[in-house]
Tab-separated table of C-alpha atoms and ligand atoms in Angstrom:
chain	number	residue	atom	x	y	z
X	30	MET	CA	17.680	2.292	-12.938
X	31	LYS	CA	14.246	3.383	-14.116
X	32	LEU	CA	12.257	0.910	-16.191
X	33	TRP	CA	12.397	3.558	-18.944
X	34	GLY	CA	16.013	4.588	-18.215
X	35	GLY	CA	17.709	3.543	-21.482
X	36	ARG	CA	17.540	6.908	-23.192
X	37	PHE	CA	18.831	8.882	-20.224
X	38	GLU	CA	22.382	9.760	-19.272
X	39	LYS	CA	21.646	10.499	-15.668
X	40	GLY	CA	18.935	9.828	-13.135
X	41	THR	CA	16.129	12.148	-12.081
X	42	SER	CA	16.700	14.253	-8.997
X	43	GLN	CA	15.037	13.072	-5.837
X	44	ASP	CA	12.817	16.161	-5.801
X	45	VAL	CA	11.584	15.291	-9.246
X	46	ASP	CA	10.983	11.676	-8.265
X	47	GLU	CA	8.786	12.843	-5.459
X	48	PHE	CA	7.069	15.506	-7.504
X	49	HIS	CA	6.371	13.136	-10.358
X	50	SER	CA	5.342	10.149	-8.304
X	51	SER	CA	1.701	9.198	-8.025
X	52	ILE	CA	2.212	6.082	-5.933
X	53	HIS	CA	0.941	7.704	-2.744
X	54	PHE	CA	-2.527	7.848	-4.273
X	55	ASP	CA	-2.634	5.389	-7.167
X	56	TYR	CA	-1.520	2.516	-4.901
X	57	ARG	CA	-5.214	1.893	-4.412
X	58	LEU	CA	-5.447	0.617	-7.983
X	59	TYR	CA	-3.156	-2.331	-7.199
X	60	ARG	CA	-5.819	-5.021	-7.542
X	61	GLN	CA	-7.196	-3.692	-10.817
X	62	ASP	CA	-3.651	-3.238	-12.124
X	63	ILE	CA	-2.657	-6.801	-11.288
X	64	LEU	CA	-5.870	-8.359	-12.629
X	65	GLY	CA	-5.454	-6.330	-15.819
X	66	SER	CA	-1.866	-7.529	-16.169
X	67	ILE	CA	-2.872	-11.140	-15.601
X	68	ALA	CA	-5.489	-10.887	-18.357
X	69	HIS	CA	-2.974	-9.198	-20.657
X	70	ALA	CA	-0.228	-11.777	-20.005
X	71	ALA	CA	-2.600	-14.727	-20.441
X	72	MET	CA	-3.736	-13.293	-23.765
X	73	LEU	CA	-0.102	-12.706	-24.896
X	74	GLY	CA	0.522	-16.405	-24.187
X	75	LYS	CA	-2.578	-17.592	-26.065
X	76	GLN	CA	-1.721	-15.457	-29.060
X	77	GLY	CA	1.821	-16.823	-29.156
X	78	ILE	CA	3.299	-13.350	-28.586
X	79	ILE	CA	5.097	-14.801	-25.593
X	80	SER	CA	5.281	-18.538	-24.888
X	81	PRO	CA	2.486	-20.176	-22.872
X	82	GLY	CA	5.071	-21.134	-20.248
X	83	GLU	CA	6.239	-17.529	-19.922
X	84	ALA	CA	2.651	-16.364	-19.625
X	85	GLN	CA	2.064	-18.873	-16.880
X	86	THR	CA	5.130	-17.767	-14.932
X	87	ILE	CA	4.084	-14.130	-15.215
X	88	CYS	CA	0.509	-14.834	-14.131
X	89	LYS	CA	1.650	-16.914	-11.169
X	90	GLY	CA	4.090	-14.191	-10.109
X	91	LEU	CA	1.348	-11.575	-10.337
X	92	GLU	CA	-1.039	-13.701	-8.299
X	93	GLU	CA	1.567	-13.978	-5.571
X	94	ILE	CA	2.128	-10.240	-5.615
X	95	LEU	CA	-1.618	-9.701	-5.293
X	96	LYS	CA	-1.661	-11.976	-2.269
X	97	ASP	CA	1.271	-10.106	-0.758
X	98	PHE	CA	-0.596	-6.824	-1.280
X	99	GLU	CA	-3.651	-8.179	0.432
X	100	GLU	CA	-1.572	-9.370	3.348
X	101	GLY	CA	0.088	-5.974	3.643
X	102	LYS	CA	3.527	-7.339	2.780
X	103	ILE	CA	4.337	-4.959	-0.071
X	104	GLU	CA	6.529	-1.904	0.155
X	105	LEU	CA	6.016	0.624	-2.603
X	106	SER	CA	8.599	3.107	-3.764
X	107	ALA	CA	8.303	6.633	-5.105
X	108	ALA	CA	11.307	5.988	-7.322
X	109	HIS	CA	9.110	3.634	-9.356
X	110	GLU	CA	6.708	6.512	-9.967
X	111	ASP	CA	3.349	4.838	-10.069
X	112	ILE	CA	1.456	1.662	-9.319
X	113	HIS	CA	2.138	0.196	-12.768
X	114	MET	CA	5.896	0.435	-12.558
X	115	ASN	CA	5.991	-0.594	-8.929
X	116	ILE	CA	4.188	-3.799	-9.775
X	117	GLU	CA	6.300	-4.436	-12.851
X	118	ALA	CA	9.458	-3.955	-10.774
X	119	LEU	CA	8.120	-6.301	-8.085
X	120	LEU	CA	7.373	-8.871	-10.762
X	121	ILE	CA	10.849	-8.694	-12.260
X	122	GLU	CA	12.316	-8.963	-8.795
X	123	LYS	CA	10.180	-12.043	-8.131
X	124	ILE	CA	10.398	-14.014	-11.394
X	125	GLY	CA	13.465	-12.537	-13.074
X	126	GLN	CA	14.006	-11.796	-16.770
X	127	VAL	CA	10.710	-13.195	-18.009
X	128	GLY	CA	8.902	-10.504	-16.009
X	129	LYS	CA	10.269	-8.010	-18.510
X	130	LYS	CA	7.963	-9.476	-21.159
X	131	LEU	CA	4.752	-8.402	-19.421
X	132	HIS	CA	4.645	-4.927	-20.913
X	133	THR	CA	4.719	-6.212	-24.526
X	134	GLY	CA	2.056	-4.494	-26.627
X	135	ARG	CA	0.954	-2.268	-23.789
X	136	SER	CA	1.578	1.259	-22.539
X	137	ARG	CA	0.945	2.834	-19.191
X	138	ASN	CA	-1.394	5.122	-21.063
X	139	ASP	CA	-3.886	2.378	-21.836
X	140	GLN	CA	-3.058	0.605	-18.578
X	141	ILE	CA	-4.030	3.540	-16.340
X	142	VAL	CA	-7.339	3.962	-18.124
X	143	LEU	CA	-8.036	0.271	-17.724
X	144	ASP	CA	-7.313	0.388	-13.995
X	145	THR	CA	-9.337	3.544	-13.458
X	146	ARG	CA	-12.296	2.141	-15.376
X	147	MET	CA	-12.236	-1.113	-13.395
X	148	TYR	CA	-11.997	0.785	-10.130
X	149	THR	CA	-14.762	3.233	-11.036
X	150	ARG	CA	-17.014	0.361	-12.044
X	151	GLU	CA	-16.619	-1.167	-8.585
X	152	ILE	CA	-17.221	2.101	-6.792
X	153	ILE	CA	-20.364	2.760	-8.827
X	154	HIS	CA	-21.721	-0.570	-7.591
X	155	GLU	CA	-20.874	0.395	-4.034
X	156	VAL	CA	-22.508	3.814	-4.320
X	157	ILE	CA	-25.642	2.289	-5.825
X	158	GLY	CA	-25.668	-0.170	-2.902
X	159	LEU	CA	-25.524	2.725	-0.442
X	160	LEU	CA	-28.293	4.562	-2.279
X	161	ILE	CA	-30.455	1.440	-2.107
X	162	GLY	CA	-30.014	1.404	1.674
X	163	LEU	CA	-31.061	5.049	1.862
X	164	GLU	CA	-34.081	4.439	-0.385
X	165	GLU	CA	-35.248	1.582	1.853
X	166	GLN	CA	-35.046	3.842	4.861
X	167	LEU	CA	-37.037	6.544	3.070
X	168	LEU	CA	-39.769	4.084	2.073
X	169	GLU	CA	-40.068	2.860	5.633
X	170	LEU	CA	-40.386	6.402	6.993
X	171	ALA	CA	-42.744	7.567	4.252
X	172	ASP	CA	-45.038	4.646	4.925
X	173	LYS	CA	-45.018	5.375	8.637
X	174	HIS	CA	-45.771	9.064	8.050
X	175	LYS	CA	-48.211	8.910	5.176
X	176	ASP	CA	-50.887	10.593	7.353
X	177	THR	CA	-48.590	13.003	9.173
X	178	ILE	CA	-49.756	16.484	8.173
X	179	MET	CA	-47.150	19.208	7.840
X	180	PRO	CA	-46.911	22.572	6.138
X	181	GLY	CA	-45.507	22.570	2.623
X	182	TYR	CA	-43.453	25.652	1.726
X	183	THR	CA	-42.591	27.744	-1.274
X	184	HIS	CA	-40.168	30.647	-0.824
X	185	LEU	CA	-39.849	29.181	2.685
X	186	GLN	CA	-43.307	30.640	3.346
X	187	LYS	CA	-46.122	28.344	4.355
X	188	ALA	CA	-47.934	27.360	1.181
X	189	GLN	CA	-50.240	24.334	1.325
X	190	PRO	CA	-50.585	21.345	3.611
X	191	VAL	CA	-48.750	18.171	2.651
X	192	THR	CA	-47.880	14.934	4.395
X	193	LEU	CA	-44.459	14.130	5.768
X	194	GLY	CA	-44.608	10.880	3.811
X	195	HIS	CA	-45.001	12.880	0.616
X	196	HIS	CA	-42.129	15.186	1.524
X	197	LEU	CA	-39.878	12.189	2.175
X	198	MET	CA	-40.932	10.552	-1.077
X	199	ALA	CA	-39.723	13.660	-2.907
X	200	TYR	CA	-36.226	12.694	-1.775
X	201	PHE	CA	-36.897	9.094	-2.728
X	202	GLU	CA	-37.423	10.345	-6.295
X	203	MET	CA	-34.190	12.359	-6.290
X	204	PHE	CA	-32.140	9.391	-5.127
X	205	ARG	CA	-33.956	7.151	-7.597
X	206	ARG	CA	-32.694	9.376	-10.401
X	207	ASP	CA	-29.224	9.273	-8.855
X	208	ILE	CA	-29.272	5.482	-9.041
X	209	GLN	CA	-30.510	5.624	-12.626
X	210	ARG	CA	-27.834	8.132	-13.573
X	211	LEU	CA	-25.075	5.979	-12.103
X	212	GLU	CA	-26.483	2.905	-13.734
X	213	ASP	CA	-26.560	4.661	-17.076
X	214	SER	CA	-23.013	5.942	-16.612
X	215	LEU	CA	-21.833	2.352	-16.215
X	216	LYS	CA	-22.379	1.875	-19.948
X	217	ARG	CA	-19.686	4.459	-20.602
X	218	VAL	CA	-17.328	3.128	-17.929
X	219	ASP	CA	-17.655	-0.464	-19.041
X	220	ILE	CA	-15.263	-0.132	-22.014
X	221	MET	CA	-11.967	-2.026	-22.246
X	222	PRO	CA	-9.102	0.196	-23.508
X	223	LEU	CA	-6.092	-2.195	-23.619
X	224	GLY	CA	-4.717	-2.582	-27.108
X	225	SER	CA	-4.739	1.182	-27.586
X	226	GLY	CA	-1.092	1.306	-26.533
X	227	ALA	CA	0.398	4.734	-25.993
X	228	LEU	CA	-2.017	6.234	-28.527
X	229	ALA	CA	-1.687	4.391	-31.837
X	230	GLY	CA	-2.542	0.801	-30.979
X	231	THR	CA	0.129	-1.819	-31.466
X	232	THR	CA	1.631	-4.089	-34.104
X	233	TYR	CA	1.191	-7.251	-32.029
X	234	PRO	CA	-1.813	-9.458	-32.785
X	235	LEU	CA	-3.512	-8.838	-29.450
X	236	ASP	CA	-6.898	-10.406	-28.796
X	237	ARG	CA	-8.642	-7.411	-27.282
X	238	GLN	CA	-11.986	-9.171	-27.002
X	239	ALA	CA	-10.468	-11.989	-24.944
X	240	VAL	CA	-9.007	-9.471	-22.487
X	241	ALA	CA	-12.363	-7.691	-22.283
X	242	ARG	CA	-14.150	-10.976	-21.570
X	243	GLN	CA	-11.696	-12.023	-18.898
X	244	LEU	CA	-12.027	-8.677	-17.116
X	245	GLY	CA	-15.801	-8.607	-17.385
X	246	PHE	CA	-16.075	-5.705	-19.828
X	247	SER	CA	-18.960	-5.610	-22.292
X	248	VAL	CA	-17.165	-3.819	-25.112
X	249	ILE	CA	-13.726	-2.679	-26.259
X	250	SER	CA	-12.860	0.930	-27.056
X	251	ARG	CA	-13.286	1.908	-30.695
X	252	ASN	CA	-10.505	4.463	-31.138
X	253	SER	CA	-7.033	4.157	-29.654
X	254	MET	CA	-6.452	7.893	-29.353
X	255	ASP	CA	-9.786	8.516	-27.693
X	256	ALA	CA	-9.256	5.531	-25.405
X	257	VAL	CA	-6.079	6.902	-23.823
X	258	ALA	CA	-7.106	10.562	-23.866
X	259	ALA	CA	-10.697	10.390	-22.620
X	260	ARG	CA	-11.511	11.129	-19.022
X	261	ASP	CA	-15.158	12.003	-19.458
X	262	PHE	CA	-16.053	8.871	-17.499
X	263	VAL	CA	-14.186	10.403	-14.544
X	264	VAL	CA	-16.024	13.682	-15.032
X	265	GLU	CA	-19.287	11.791	-15.340
X	266	PHE	CA	-18.758	9.911	-12.100
X	267	LEU	CA	-17.924	13.162	-10.319
X	268	SER	CA	-21.002	14.790	-11.867
X	269	CYS	CA	-23.181	11.977	-10.552
X	270	ALA	CA	-21.469	12.285	-7.173
X	271	SER	CA	-22.014	16.052	-7.176
X	272	ILE	CA	-25.717	15.645	-7.868
X	273	ILE	CA	-26.027	13.060	-5.084
X	274	MET	CA	-24.253	15.490	-2.759
X	275	MET	CA	-26.559	18.309	-3.821
X	276	HIS	CA	-29.547	16.149	-2.901
X	277	LEU	CA	-28.032	15.130	0.417
X	278	SER	CA	-27.149	18.730	1.116
X	279	ARG	CA	-30.682	20.012	0.512
X	280	PHE	CA	-32.023	17.295	2.770
X	281	CYS	CA	-29.434	18.192	5.415
X	282	GLU	CA	-30.357	21.847	5.142
X	283	GLU	CA	-33.995	20.957	5.842
X	284	LEU	CA	-33.051	18.807	8.807
X	285	ILE	CA	-30.873	21.596	10.201
X	286	LEU	CA	-33.737	24.049	9.817
X	287	TRP	CA	-36.274	21.597	11.192
X	288	SER	CA	-34.177	20.944	14.276
X	289	THR	CA	-34.126	24.637	15.281
X	290	ASP	CA	-36.184	25.752	18.239
X	291	GLU	CA	-38.237	27.822	15.778
X	292	PHE	CA	-39.377	24.724	13.884
X	293	ARG	CA	-38.942	21.679	16.139
X	294	PHE	CA	-40.090	19.315	13.412
X	295	VAL	CA	-37.299	16.854	14.178
X	296	GLU	CA	-34.906	15.981	16.893
X	297	MET	CA	-31.511	14.620	15.982
X	298	ASP	CA	-30.334	11.686	17.978
X	299	ASP	CA	-27.575	12.500	20.473
X	300	SER	CA	-25.321	10.072	18.659
X	301	TYR	CA	-25.446	12.292	15.541
X	302	SER	CA	-25.056	15.666	17.264
X	303	SER	CA	-22.465	17.459	19.296
X	304	GLY	CA	-22.295	20.125	21.956
X	305	SER	CA	-20.648	23.498	22.312
X	306	SER	CA	-17.443	24.078	24.239
X	307	ILE	CA	-18.910	27.238	25.767
X	308	MET	CA	-22.716	27.122	25.604
X	309	PRO	CA	-23.953	24.303	27.818
X	310	GLN	CA	-27.457	24.185	26.317
X	311	LYS	CA	-26.352	23.536	22.726
X	312	LYS	CA	-26.970	20.473	20.625
X	313	ASN	CA	-25.643	21.093	17.140
X	314	PRO	CA	-26.548	19.183	13.969
X	315	ASP	CA	-22.886	18.816	12.981
X	316	VAL	CA	-23.249	15.695	10.889
X	317	ALA	CA	-25.829	17.340	8.641
X	318	GLU	CA	-23.705	20.488	8.463
X	319	LEU	CA	-20.618	18.515	7.503
X	320	ILE	CA	-22.433	16.704	4.718
X	321	ARG	CA	-23.667	20.078	3.455
X	322	GLY	CA	-20.081	21.342	3.683
X	323	LYS	CA	-18.540	18.356	1.944
X	324	THR	CA	-20.835	18.988	-1.000
X	325	GLY	CA	-18.631	21.937	-1.911
X	326	ARG	CA	-15.643	19.691	-1.769
X	327	VAL	CA	-17.100	17.180	-4.245
X	328	TYR	CA	-18.098	20.025	-6.591
X	329	GLY	CA	-14.457	21.105	-6.314
X	330	ASP	CA	-13.319	17.626	-7.338
X	331	LEU	CA	-15.540	17.831	-10.415
X	332	ILE	CA	-14.383	21.298	-11.395
X	333	SER	CA	-10.783	20.281	-10.824
X	334	VAL	CA	-10.927	17.440	-13.369
X	335	LEU	CA	-12.968	19.467	-15.861
X	336	THR	CA	-10.386	22.231	-15.669
X	337	THR	CA	-7.446	19.847	-15.949
X	338	MET	CA	-8.894	18.366	-19.137
X	339	LYS	CA	-10.102	21.452	-20.920
X	340	GLY	CA	-6.945	22.426	-22.770
X	341	LEU	CA	-5.367	19.076	-23.538
X	342	PRO	CA	-4.650	18.201	-27.165
X	343	LEU	CA	-4.792	14.494	-28.020
X	344	ALA	CA	-3.629	12.128	-26.709
X	345	TYR	CA	-2.091	11.416	-23.249
X	346	HIS	CA	-0.470	14.072	-21.040
X	347	SER	CA	0.859	13.873	-17.509
X	348	ASP	CA	-1.735	16.455	-16.549
X	349	MET	CA	-4.152	13.563	-16.553
X	350	GLN	CA	-2.421	11.991	-13.590
X	351	GLU	CA	-4.113	14.824	-11.674
X	352	ASP	CA	-7.511	13.198	-12.216
X	353	LYS	CA	-6.896	10.538	-9.578
X	354	GLU	CA	-6.891	12.508	-6.342
X	355	PRO	CA	-10.153	14.354	-7.031
X	356	LEU	CA	-11.739	11.160	-8.332
X	357	PHE	CA	-10.776	9.195	-5.237
X	358	ASP	CA	-11.709	12.056	-2.956
X	359	GLY	CA	-15.130	12.351	-4.603
X	360	MET	CA	-15.637	8.598	-4.280
X	361	ASP	CA	-14.632	8.479	-0.618
X	362	THR	CA	-16.671	11.537	0.258
X	363	VAL	CA	-19.899	10.511	-1.422
X	364	LYS	CA	-19.653	7.027	0.089
X	365	SER	CA	-19.070	8.209	3.635
X	366	CYS	CA	-21.772	10.879	3.370
X	367	LEU	CA	-24.373	8.413	2.100
X	368	SER	CA	-23.594	5.953	4.801
X	369	ILE	CA	-23.603	8.451	7.651
X	370	PHE	CA	-26.701	10.214	6.354
X	371	THR	CA	-28.665	6.961	6.310
X	372	GLY	CA	-27.628	6.304	9.896
X	373	MET	CA	-28.676	9.791	10.910
X	374	LEU	CA	-32.073	9.354	9.255
X	375	LYS	CA	-32.617	6.019	10.994
X	376	THR	CA	-32.153	7.575	14.418
X	377	LEU	CA	-33.948	10.861	13.704
X	378	LYS	CA	-37.095	11.592	15.709
X	379	PHE	CA	-39.931	13.351	13.872
X	380	CYS	CA	-42.352	15.547	15.860
X	381	PRO	CA	-45.773	15.267	14.146
X	382	GLU	CA	-47.551	17.385	16.809
X	383	ASN	CA	-45.343	20.372	16.037
X	384	MET	CA	-45.766	19.870	12.319
X	385	LEU	CA	-49.542	19.872	12.730
X	386	LYS	CA	-49.399	22.913	14.970
X	387	GLN	CA	-47.438	24.824	12.364
X	388	ALA	CA	-49.728	23.594	9.599
X	389	SER	CA	-52.694	25.119	11.460
X	390	ARG	CA	-51.166	28.567	11.169
X	391	GLY	CA	-50.216	30.658	8.168
X	392	PHE	CA	-53.415	30.236	6.143
X	393	ILE	CA	-52.177	27.159	4.333
X	394	ASN	CA	-55.767	26.207	3.529
X	395	ALA	CA	-56.446	29.482	1.722
X	396	THR	CA	-56.272	27.790	-1.687
X	397	ASP	CA	-58.868	25.340	-0.436
X	398	VAL	CA	-61.256	28.164	0.480
X	399	ALA	CA	-60.855	29.453	-3.077
X	400	ASP	CA	-61.435	25.956	-4.463
X	401	TYR	CA	-64.578	25.772	-2.301
X	402	LEU	CA	-65.915	28.941	-3.920
X	403	VAL	CA	-65.086	27.593	-7.365
X	404	LEU	CA	-67.148	24.491	-6.602
X	405	LYS	CA	-70.020	26.853	-5.763
X	406	GLY	CA	-69.722	28.395	-9.231
X	407	ILE	CA	-67.438	31.401	-8.657
X	408	PRO	CA	-64.685	31.883	-11.307
X	409	PHE	CA	-61.261	31.051	-9.810
X	410	ARG	CA	-59.801	34.538	-10.285
X	411	ASP	CA	-62.723	36.098	-8.338
X	412	ALA	CA	-62.461	33.388	-5.698
X	413	HIS	CA	-58.747	34.180	-5.340
X	414	TYR	CA	-59.563	37.842	-4.701
X	415	ILE	CA	-62.313	37.080	-2.173
X	416	VAL	CA	-60.033	34.788	-0.185
X	417	GLY	CA	-57.247	37.374	-0.340
X	418	ARG	CA	-59.615	39.829	1.359
X	419	LEU	CA	-60.593	37.155	3.878
X	420	VAL	CA	-56.952	36.534	4.769
X	421	LEU	CA	-56.363	40.257	5.210
X	422	TYR	CA	-59.390	40.396	7.491
X	423	CYS	CA	-57.979	37.490	9.514
X	424	ILE	CA	-54.588	39.195	9.818
X	425	HIS	CA	-56.212	42.384	11.082
X	426	ASN	CA	-58.329	40.452	13.574
X	427	ASP	CA	-55.693	37.925	14.606
X	428	LYS	CA	-57.673	34.884	13.508
X	429	VAL	CA	-57.169	31.912	11.225
X	430	LEU	CA	-59.600	30.992	8.464
X	431	ASP	CA	-61.034	28.070	10.415
X	432	GLU	CA	-62.021	30.428	13.269
X	433	LEU	CA	-64.201	32.810	11.275
X	434	THR	CA	-67.949	32.584	11.908
X	435	LEU	CA	-70.266	31.837	9.024
X	436	ASP	CA	-71.551	35.417	9.269
X	437	GLU	CA	-68.044	36.711	8.859
X	438	TYR	CA	-67.563	34.486	5.816
X	439	ARG	CA	-70.805	35.687	4.305
X	440	GLU	CA	-69.669	39.300	4.568
X	441	PHE	CA	-67.247	38.374	1.783
X	442	SER	CA	-69.444	36.107	-0.299
X	443	GLU	CA	-73.040	34.962	-0.118
X	444	VAL	CA	-72.204	31.471	-1.308
X	445	PHE	CA	-70.416	30.432	1.908
X	446	GLN	CA	-72.337	27.832	3.879
X	447	GLN	CA	-71.790	25.612	6.889
X	448	ASP	CA	-69.939	23.023	4.765
X	449	VAL	CA	-66.999	25.411	4.348
X	450	TYR	CA	-65.503	24.280	7.665
X	451	GLU	CA	-65.391	20.677	6.614
X	452	ALA	CA	-64.015	21.610	3.193
X	453	ILE	CA	-61.048	23.496	4.598
X	454	SER	CA	-60.111	21.220	7.484
X	455	LEU	CA	-56.436	20.279	7.119
X	456	LYS	CA	-57.265	16.612	6.996
X	457	ASN	CA	-59.639	17.152	4.091
X	458	CYS	CA	-57.267	19.514	2.326
X	459	VAL	CA	-54.641	16.808	2.302
X	460	GLU	CA	-56.914	13.870	1.618
X	461	ARG	CA	-58.487	15.530	-1.383
X	462	ARG	CA	-55.104	16.123	-3.010
X	463	ASN	CA	-55.148	12.549	-4.142
X	464	LEU	CA	-54.117	12.744	-7.780
X	465	PRO	CA	-51.213	10.463	-8.708
X	466	GLY	CA	-48.117	12.247	-7.435
X	467	GLY	CA	-50.043	14.143	-4.760
X	468	PRO	CA	-49.626	14.347	-0.973
X	469	ALA	CA	-52.829	12.535	0.077
X	470	PRO	CA	-52.238	9.472	2.261
X	471	SER	CA	-53.855	7.311	-0.432
X	472	ALA	CA	-51.500	8.695	-3.092
X	473	VAL	CA	-48.471	8.301	-0.820
X	474	THR	CA	-49.427	4.671	-0.187
X	475	LYS	CA	-49.431	4.081	-3.936
X	476	ALA	CA	-46.106	5.889	-4.350
X	477	VAL	CA	-44.545	3.794	-1.593
X	478	ASP	CA	-45.834	0.570	-3.184
X	479	GLU	CA	-44.467	1.571	-6.550
X	480	GLY	CA	-41.192	2.545	-4.880
X	481	HIS	CA	-40.883	-0.872	-3.264
X	482	ALA	CA	-41.492	-2.640	-6.569
X	483	TRP	CA	-38.877	-0.519	-8.322
X	484	LEU	CA	-36.346	-0.994	-5.536
X	485	GLN	CA	-36.864	-4.769	-5.602
X	486	GLU	CA	-36.011	-4.729	-9.275
X	487	ILE	CA	-32.847	-2.648	-8.676
X	488	LYS	CA	-31.856	-4.909	-5.806
X	489	SER	CA	-31.940	-7.920	-8.093
X	490	ARG	CA	-29.045	-6.298	-9.953
X	491	TYR	CA	-27.048	-4.656	-7.155
X	492	LYS	CA	-26.063	-5.606	-3.655
X	493	GLN	CA	-27.311	-3.370	-0.873
X	494	ALA	CA	-24.422	-1.871	1.049
F	516	LIG	N1	0.614	7.619	-13.478
F	516	LIG	C1	0.092	7.912	-14.774
F	516	LIG	C2	-1.328	8.504	-14.636
F	516	LIG	O1	-1.858	8.452	-13.592
F	516	LIG	C3	0.017	6.660	-15.573
F	516	LIG	C4	0.281	6.857	-17.037
F	516	LIG	C5	1.631	7.382	-17.236
F	516	LIG	N2	2.031	7.445	-18.606
F	516	LIG	C6	3.085	8.184	-18.952
F	516	LIG	N3	3.429	8.121	-20.175
F	516	LIG	N4	3.724	8.939	-18.139
F	516	LIG	O2	-1.887	9.027	-15.578
């Protein structure tokens, strides 16, 4: 018989059991479910709602079940619907009648939110740990390449020279915000919902604060209906995951582009590439492509939960059981992508000579020629025009700015002198962009130092994965 079978005259059909059951995905909440039940039972005993002896028997039974789970000795059944009822049934089987007292003053509606919050809290710590590992890798590479000159692009057209270190530190900043976002979201995950019951709280004198303390929650939920109906913490996790994936995907897109024969800025390690079944020469950046592809999947997880929730009146509905698969999928995907991406980055070979070669073409020091004229007293808008004409002249004569003779320069403006060559050398162009936040090696060194200090502080709070 079902644990809720009293009101029914016949059982559910097997099809319905299977359709309704969530055990094939919510089994992964077993630890959170058992720890939550232990805290609940202990509190029931302390409050005299059940006897201390009964509480002890229940807690001991649950501890044994947890051990059995961890040793792989548990068989779960779809007939018991979900992880909560499977565990309750196992408990009753193990300790007999007294097991039936566990669910006093509790509903699966507050129980599932508790489990999901505890689980999400753990995964957030893991994802932050993985991001820390990625950030360390980026700092190491940025430091190594603080003087490596490369073209910077806008519209995917060569724009101005930057350093590879600076480019990499741009990603450091994105992942820093991802860590901060996750950390901030923890505040809204770290809320203990038990005591909300099905929707309207309970008549038993539960000690909600004691349960929160035992389970390591900072606060208890403030409204029983909101507590069982809210899934914005799920949406928020998936939003954070989606933004992380977007950042990874942009990075992957650059690496894919950079590994083409047209760019040759990087070479992927063989261990992170694969070949073609027909074209013998091919080495494809599959790992980066897959991460880019899986980004769509995580966005899908987010949209799925948002859509599930959008029409639900208060309070609980079975629709909300549909939050688990996208949530777990988003968690698994973002974790595996972060870990594999960091490995790929570690083994990636950068090709500074090709970057420099490309930086020497495409007039990326044109702005610097204009700035040179401004220093000689020409208004910027006029300088812009003069250099535009110079570039056109170069295009027609198949030259770059650095190759023009002084006489050629002076055809366009009398103020050009010998020092123009020095002023527009790539090295100078980069070194002079040394404002805080700029690409100059000196500025990148400062950014890397600041990054290390910040990461140290984060690492004091989270374990690196
Ligand atoms: N398996 C359910 C879920 O994932 C747990 C809560 C079920 N509550 C209920 N009244 N059916 O949301």
